[in-house]
XYZ file of C-alpha atoms in Angstrom:
439
model
C -15.956 -7.880 12.385
C -18.741 -5.365 13.368
C -18.657 -1.935 12.050
C -16.133 0.443 13.639
C -16.926 4.206 14.432
C -15.962 6.866 11.852
C -12.889 7.723 13.876
C -10.539 5.429 15.647
C -9.207 8.404 17.844
C -12.580 8.695 19.857
C -13.602 6.106 22.213
C -17.300 5.971 23.328
C -17.624 7.372 26.926
C -18.871 4.882 29.673
C -21.034 5.708 32.592
C -19.074 7.113 35.418
C -18.142 4.786 37.967
C -15.121 4.120 40.093
C -12.797 1.072 39.509
C -9.351 -0.231 40.626
C -9.009 -2.262 37.669
C -7.449 0.184 35.191
C -3.920 -0.383 33.868
C -0.998 0.679 35.633
C -0.173 3.495 33.203
C -3.410 5.278 33.555
C -3.084 4.905 37.431
C 0.089 6.752 37.128
C -1.187 9.455 35.060
C -4.374 9.713 37.337
C -6.664 9.394 34.506
C -9.741 7.392 34.025
C -8.962 3.956 32.183
C -11.631 2.557 29.845
C -10.181 -1.019 30.793
C -10.286 -2.244 27.297
C -8.040 -5.030 26.406
C -5.378 -6.085 25.066
C -4.680 -2.412 25.410
C -6.708 0.360 26.866
C -8.013 3.069 24.815
C -5.512 5.759 26.174
C -2.351 3.569 25.684
C -3.575 2.549 22.255
C -4.231 6.117 21.348
C -0.734 7.180 22.001
C 1.187 3.851 21.268
C 2.265 3.502 24.940
C 2.826 0.472 26.756
C -0.280 -1.100 28.452
C -0.124 -3.334 31.621
C -3.206 -5.336 30.176
C -1.026 -6.470 27.371
C 1.327 -8.307 29.667
C -0.840 -11.524 29.812
C -1.490 -11.683 25.993
C -0.900 -15.161 24.492
C 2.007 -15.389 22.127
C 0.908 -14.639 18.490
C 1.812 -16.743 15.529
C 5.071 -15.751 13.851
C 4.890 -13.661 10.660
C 7.155 -16.077 9.051
C 4.204 -17.949 7.467
C 0.992 -15.793 7.455
C -1.877 -15.259 5.244
C -2.570 -11.942 3.408
C -5.578 -10.155 4.200
C -7.083 -7.866 1.672
C -7.798 -4.416 2.722
C -11.132 -4.507 0.635
C -12.475 -7.113 2.611
C -11.039 -7.633 6.048
C -13.246 -10.369 7.071
C -11.971 -13.054 4.829
C -8.195 -13.452 3.853
C -6.805 -13.702 0.246
C -5.839 -17.132 -0.810
C -2.254 -16.341 -1.195
C 0.168 -17.627 1.465
C 3.406 -15.974 2.180
C 6.074 -18.391 3.546
C 9.694 -17.970 4.090
C 11.831 -14.890 4.866
C 9.061 -12.377 5.118
C 11.307 -9.195 5.675
C 13.755 -10.055 3.040
C 11.180 -11.159 0.503
C 8.927 -8.062 0.714
C 11.201 -5.101 2.005
C 14.215 -5.160 -0.052
C 17.055 -2.534 0.472
C 17.926 -0.149 -2.326
C 21.512 -0.777 -2.089
C 22.297 0.501 -5.441
C 22.462 3.786 -3.990
C 24.234 3.155 -0.795
C 25.529 -0.189 0.589
C 23.216 -1.731 2.921
C 23.570 -0.977 6.686
C 24.667 -3.899 8.951
C 22.317 -4.536 11.825
C 25.124 -4.089 14.408
C 25.833 -0.555 12.943
C 22.296 0.206 13.433
C 22.027 -0.820 16.984
C 25.249 0.972 17.813
C 23.789 4.124 16.504
C 20.281 4.102 17.776
C 20.755 5.924 21.164
C 23.434 8.382 19.884
C 21.889 9.085 16.547
C 21.331 12.996 16.241
C 19.095 14.477 13.412
C 20.424 17.577 11.601
C 18.964 20.435 9.821
C 18.254 18.373 6.758
C 16.179 16.018 8.767
C 14.261 18.865 10.241
C 13.755 20.144 6.562
C 12.408 16.752 5.554
C 10.144 16.311 8.603
C 8.704 19.737 7.971
C 8.382 18.993 4.323
C 6.304 15.733 5.186
C 4.038 17.431 7.661
C 3.119 20.221 5.178
C 3.326 18.568 1.820
C 4.057 14.670 1.394
C 1.412 13.580 4.084
C -1.333 15.247 1.826
C -0.144 13.135 -1.191
C -0.634 9.664 0.405
C -4.485 9.891 0.196
C -7.075 12.234 -1.245
C -9.684 11.628 1.833
C -9.249 14.358 4.494
C -9.739 11.842 7.414
C -6.645 9.727 6.151
C -4.510 12.875 5.437
C -5.087 13.952 9.055
C -3.805 10.610 10.121
C -0.550 10.854 8.058
C 0.028 14.528 9.192
C -0.880 14.444 13.009
C -1.295 10.890 14.303
C 1.392 8.686 12.523
C 4.390 11.286 13.183
C 3.380 11.228 16.727
C 3.687 7.524 16.728
C 6.967 7.637 15.017
C 8.449 9.755 17.808
C 8.350 6.419 19.859
C 9.370 4.152 17.062
C 12.629 5.005 15.399
C 12.096 2.877 12.243
C 9.009 4.770 11.312
C 10.751 8.224 11.617
C 13.364 6.784 9.216
C 10.554 5.742 6.707
C 8.766 9.154 7.148
C 12.160 10.904 6.440
C 13.052 8.690 3.639
C 9.632 9.125 1.749
C 9.940 12.945 2.253
C 13.314 13.027 0.679
C 11.923 11.356 -2.271
C 8.994 13.664 -2.617
C 11.131 16.797 -2.117
C 13.694 15.372 -4.768
C 10.645 15.238 -7.129
C 9.754 18.792 -6.577
C 13.289 19.981 -6.604
C 15.103 18.024 -9.297
C 18.288 20.281 -8.844
C 18.815 18.649 -5.474
C 17.903 15.217 -6.549
C 21.375 13.395 -6.261
C 21.815 14.627 -2.473
C 18.200 14.133 -1.543
C 18.315 10.505 -2.895
C 21.218 9.973 -0.918
C 19.342 11.050 2.275
C 16.371 8.926 1.210
C 18.601 5.718 0.881
C 20.282 6.511 3.997
C 17.174 6.583 6.130
C 15.537 3.759 4.174
C 18.398 1.477 4.868
C 18.402 2.208 8.550
C 14.670 2.015 8.920
C 14.132 -1.336 7.059
C 16.841 -2.862 9.184
C 15.120 -1.929 12.326
C 11.714 -2.782 10.912
C 12.681 -6.212 9.920
C 13.587 -6.863 13.668
C 10.286 -5.457 14.787
C 8.145 -7.268 12.414
C 8.994 -10.471 13.574
C 7.459 -9.687 17.040
C 4.217 -7.851 16.385
C 2.750 -6.551 19.597
C 0.012 -3.931 20.690
C 3.156 -1.611 21.171
C 4.478 -1.768 17.774
C 1.712 -2.770 15.464
C 0.581 0.688 14.327
C 4.186 1.782 13.605
C 4.786 -1.392 11.591
C 1.554 -1.137 9.721
C 2.273 2.592 8.873
C 6.109 1.800 7.834
C 4.989 -0.969 5.525
C 2.587 1.398 3.914
C 5.391 3.737 3.247
C 7.600 1.025 1.739
C 4.959 0.090 -0.767
C 4.925 3.707 -1.777
C 8.633 3.886 -1.851
C 8.966 1.063 -4.451
C 8.188 2.747 -7.721
C 10.272 5.975 -7.374
C 13.171 4.092 -5.920
C 13.135 1.908 -8.898
C 13.531 5.035 -11.073
C 10.025 4.081 -12.548
C 11.695 1.282 -14.665
C 10.719 -1.864 -12.537
C 8.022 -4.466 -13.528
C 5.155 -4.224 -11.634
C 3.761 -7.758 -11.969
C 6.468 -9.568 -13.622
C 9.632 -11.160 -12.117
C 12.937 -9.950 -13.254
C 16.489 -10.474 -12.316
C 17.890 -7.495 -10.348
C 20.662 -5.312 -11.880
C 22.503 -2.289 -10.617
C 19.961 -0.082 -11.889
C 17.007 -1.804 -10.587
C 16.681 -2.070 -6.895
C 13.596 -4.276 -6.519
C 13.711 -7.795 -7.576
C 10.473 -8.417 -5.860
C 7.519 -7.132 -7.932
C 5.603 -4.152 -6.737
C 2.298 -6.375 -6.783
C 4.132 -8.903 -4.332
C 5.358 -5.993 -2.228
C 1.691 -4.650 -1.851
C 0.444 -8.113 -0.815
C 3.224 -8.262 1.642
C 2.212 -4.961 3.403
C -0.994 -6.584 4.562
C 0.546 -9.812 5.767
C 1.067 -8.537 9.251
C -2.674 -7.687 9.632
C -3.358 -11.400 10.236
C -1.664 -11.280 13.368
C -2.419 -7.568 14.380
C -5.803 -6.896 12.814
C -7.757 -6.743 15.998
C -5.105 -4.477 17.599
C -4.898 -1.831 14.637
C -8.815 -2.006 14.214
C -9.042 -0.732 17.786
C -6.392 1.919 17.672
C -5.778 5.345 16.214
C -5.090 3.878 12.521
C -8.502 2.148 12.329
C -9.606 4.590 9.563
C -6.958 3.296 7.359
C -8.621 -0.336 7.556
C -11.971 0.933 6.226
C -12.964 -1.572 3.613
C -13.706 -0.223 0.214
C -17.122 -1.777 -0.379
C -20.415 -1.050 -1.688
C -23.692 -2.426 -3.093
C -22.819 -4.395 -6.309
C -25.872 -3.272 -7.947
C -24.965 0.409 -7.340
C -21.506 -0.638 -8.964
C -23.146 -1.856 -12.050
C -25.378 1.082 -12.520
C -22.533 3.518 -12.014
C -21.341 3.388 -15.674
C -23.261 0.775 -17.557
C -21.158 1.526 -20.754
C -17.800 0.697 -18.753
C -19.369 -2.492 -17.121
C -20.639 -3.763 -20.608
C -17.208 -3.171 -22.164
C -15.396 -5.055 -19.416
C -17.875 -7.888 -19.360
C -17.085 -8.480 -22.936
C -13.507 -9.416 -21.973
C -14.875 -12.766 -20.976
C -15.235 -13.639 -24.467
C -11.347 -14.532 -24.231
C -12.110 -17.750 -22.192
C -15.406 -18.655 -23.724
C -15.126 -21.528 -24.706
C -12.433 -22.194 -22.273
C -8.974 -23.055 -23.805
C -7.920 -26.530 -23.204
C -4.815 -25.690 -21.478
C -6.906 -24.033 -18.668
C -8.508 -25.933 -15.755
C -11.623 -24.819 -13.743
C -9.627 -22.878 -11.208
C -7.837 -20.740 -13.892
C -11.238 -19.868 -15.385
C -12.460 -18.884 -12.040
C -9.350 -16.742 -11.275
C -9.680 -15.018 -14.641
C -13.522 -14.245 -14.083
C -12.919 -13.050 -10.409
C -10.110 -10.611 -11.363
C -12.213 -9.293 -14.180
C -15.185 -8.792 -11.665
C -12.836 -6.921 -9.486
C -11.709 -4.467 -11.991
C -15.642 -3.803 -12.816
C -16.130 -3.168 -9.171
C -13.227 -0.965 -8.785
C -14.285 1.210 -11.785
C -17.695 1.290 -10.724
C -16.622 2.401 -7.207
C -14.474 5.379 -8.627
C -17.270 6.281 -11.016
C -19.924 6.319 -8.189
C -17.896 8.139 -5.619
C -19.527 11.188 -4.322
C -18.450 14.110 -1.998
C -20.824 12.635 0.463
C -19.254 9.066 0.195
C -15.553 9.694 -1.151
C -13.436 6.924 -1.977
C -9.686 7.167 -2.220
C -8.585 6.289 -5.791
C -5.129 5.782 -4.336
C -6.225 3.334 -1.960
C -8.289 1.481 -4.605
C -5.376 1.355 -6.878
C -3.146 -0.015 -4.091
C -5.767 -2.370 -2.972
C -6.561 -4.163 -6.476
C -3.254 -6.163 -6.531
C -3.899 -7.641 -3.165
C -7.481 -8.672 -3.703
C -6.797 -10.817 -7.001
C -6.364 -14.477 -6.644
C -3.058 -15.900 -6.319
C -3.874 -18.207 -9.348
C -4.414 -15.122 -11.448
C -0.834 -13.849 -10.629
C 0.304 -17.496 -11.584
C -1.280 -17.011 -15.014
C 0.376 -13.752 -15.427
C 3.647 -15.309 -14.593
C 3.051 -17.924 -17.245
C 2.379 -15.033 -19.556
C -0.806 -16.434 -20.472
C -2.466 -13.722 -22.964
C -5.941 -13.691 -21.513
C -4.499 -12.894 -17.994
C -2.365 -10.216 -19.575
C -5.163 -8.539 -21.247
C -7.242 -8.407 -17.950
C -4.090 -7.177 -16.375
C -3.844 -4.218 -19.121
C -7.292 -3.108 -18.016
C -5.936 -2.580 -14.513
C -4.471 0.416 -16.002
C -8.131 2.029 -16.292
C -7.539 2.290 -12.405
C -3.982 3.354 -12.557
C -4.804 6.102 -14.909
C -7.066 7.738 -12.244
C -3.969 8.374 -9.987
C -1.390 8.858 -12.729
C -0.985 12.509 -11.362
C 0.172 11.193 -8.051
C 4.040 11.626 -7.735
C 4.689 8.145 -6.407
C 2.507 6.393 -8.974
C 3.243 8.557 -11.961
C 4.134 6.387 -15.043
C 2.936 3.032 -13.730
C 0.135 2.593 -16.383
C 2.474 3.500 -19.031
C 5.082 0.885 -17.815
C 2.547 -1.689 -17.400
C 0.889 -1.357 -20.719
C 4.342 -1.225 -22.499
C 5.467 -4.425 -20.576
C 2.399 -6.270 -21.597
C 2.385 -5.167 -25.042
C 5.963 -6.590 -25.409
C 4.815 -9.980 -24.128
C 1.485 -10.478 -25.889
C 2.481 -9.580 -29.603
C 0.470 -8.096 -32.321
C -2.152 -10.675 -32.405
C -3.612 -9.221 -29.217
C -3.279 -5.506 -29.947
C -6.810 -4.944 -30.517
C -7.846 -6.048 -26.992
C -5.627 -3.437 -25.715
C -7.092 -0.487 -27.561
C -9.119 0.828 -24.799
C -6.517 1.015 -22.125
C -4.108 2.573 -24.414
C -6.634 5.183 -25.536
C -7.622 5.850 -21.964
C -3.827 6.374 -20.892
C -3.602 8.935 -23.708
C -6.338 10.830 -22.622
C -5.253 10.773 -19.024
C -1.706 12.005 -19.950
C -3.154 14.623 -22.117
C -5.673 15.759 -19.211
C -2.733 15.968 -16.583
C -0.424 17.785 -19.160
C 2.185 15.229 -18.664
C 5.288 15.426 -21.146
C 7.842 12.846 -19.732
C 9.327 11.520 -22.932
C 8.419 10.227 -26.508
C 4.698 10.013 -27.606
C 2.888 6.975 -26.395
C 2.475 5.399 -29.892
C 6.318 5.645 -30.166
C 6.897 3.784 -26.876
C 4.374 1.000 -27.537
C 4.406 0.570 -31.196
C 7.904 1.371 -32.548
């Protein structure tokens, strides 16, 4: 795909000419139509129906779609999602309130009135929460101005915004935690039910709203699990654990709809959210040679290759390690002139690693677990973000419980980096790290 302009909100002006070929919506508004298809620039900008899209060919169903990496939009990841897309990747936190039946959702859509609490939540999202989703001003602007405007015509996205704002407000005002979590769960259940219907028929009209909503769902997952769920390991759901699907699988599911809607989203107002996080590999290697060398040393774990591994396993281990090196290099080399969102990078890595690597993690192969432990070097950079705080600690503790004492020396660096990160952020969220990991 050819490079896009810096802002997806501004279309290049064409030479003035009269034309009778504009879309019906622009003709009614008596404004000039740029005649872009499948949806003209004006309709795309405001998520309005466009008559140009009526002749669009049917797209493939999202029930069996490839996952596209946000780091490299040109090539799909090797993971293929199949089966019940919405139930697999967007579960309902029914441990707070019972799931809402779809019939009840439809019955209340037209008559739903939002109260004072909802106005408080919307105000909090627009003034506080939207600024925590990314550190980059351009993306903050999208979450503060553009996405809420899109939500006014997509009921499920409004619900997602209010739910996420309620979780954030509960984080800042713990004395109201119980009531705010009830609000979050209520909005979440309704929003997910509506979204599960919309996502089965992605169109130019709803693709931006679906993409924004799915991003919010991934951010919901960790705080909704009370910061106790496994991030990469499958577990059986309990009354206290809302998400039986791992956080990593949820993240990969977020980008599944892009295989159908990439072109539409890339030519719409949310295009800046798709900006690939890529740079010259030589710059990455030079950014911090010491870190790069230490990470390269991890390849000794499979040199010589263990007999239980085939060539695909070794390739997956090597590729995942390189991706950690690149991510660390990108963070180190980020400047004010070329800012990189650490949040986006942390969320992108699980979607970019090979599916074979995740299979090795599921098999609890120690070499794969040690590489995964070093992913905490990236998570530590965002540990101060409210909806990601504690992820690194949970990941390292879970890995330590599975690899055993024979592999502890390989985890010394990630553990030290976590301790320094927590000290830097003045966090005091429980027993000392050494007590948690080495009882």
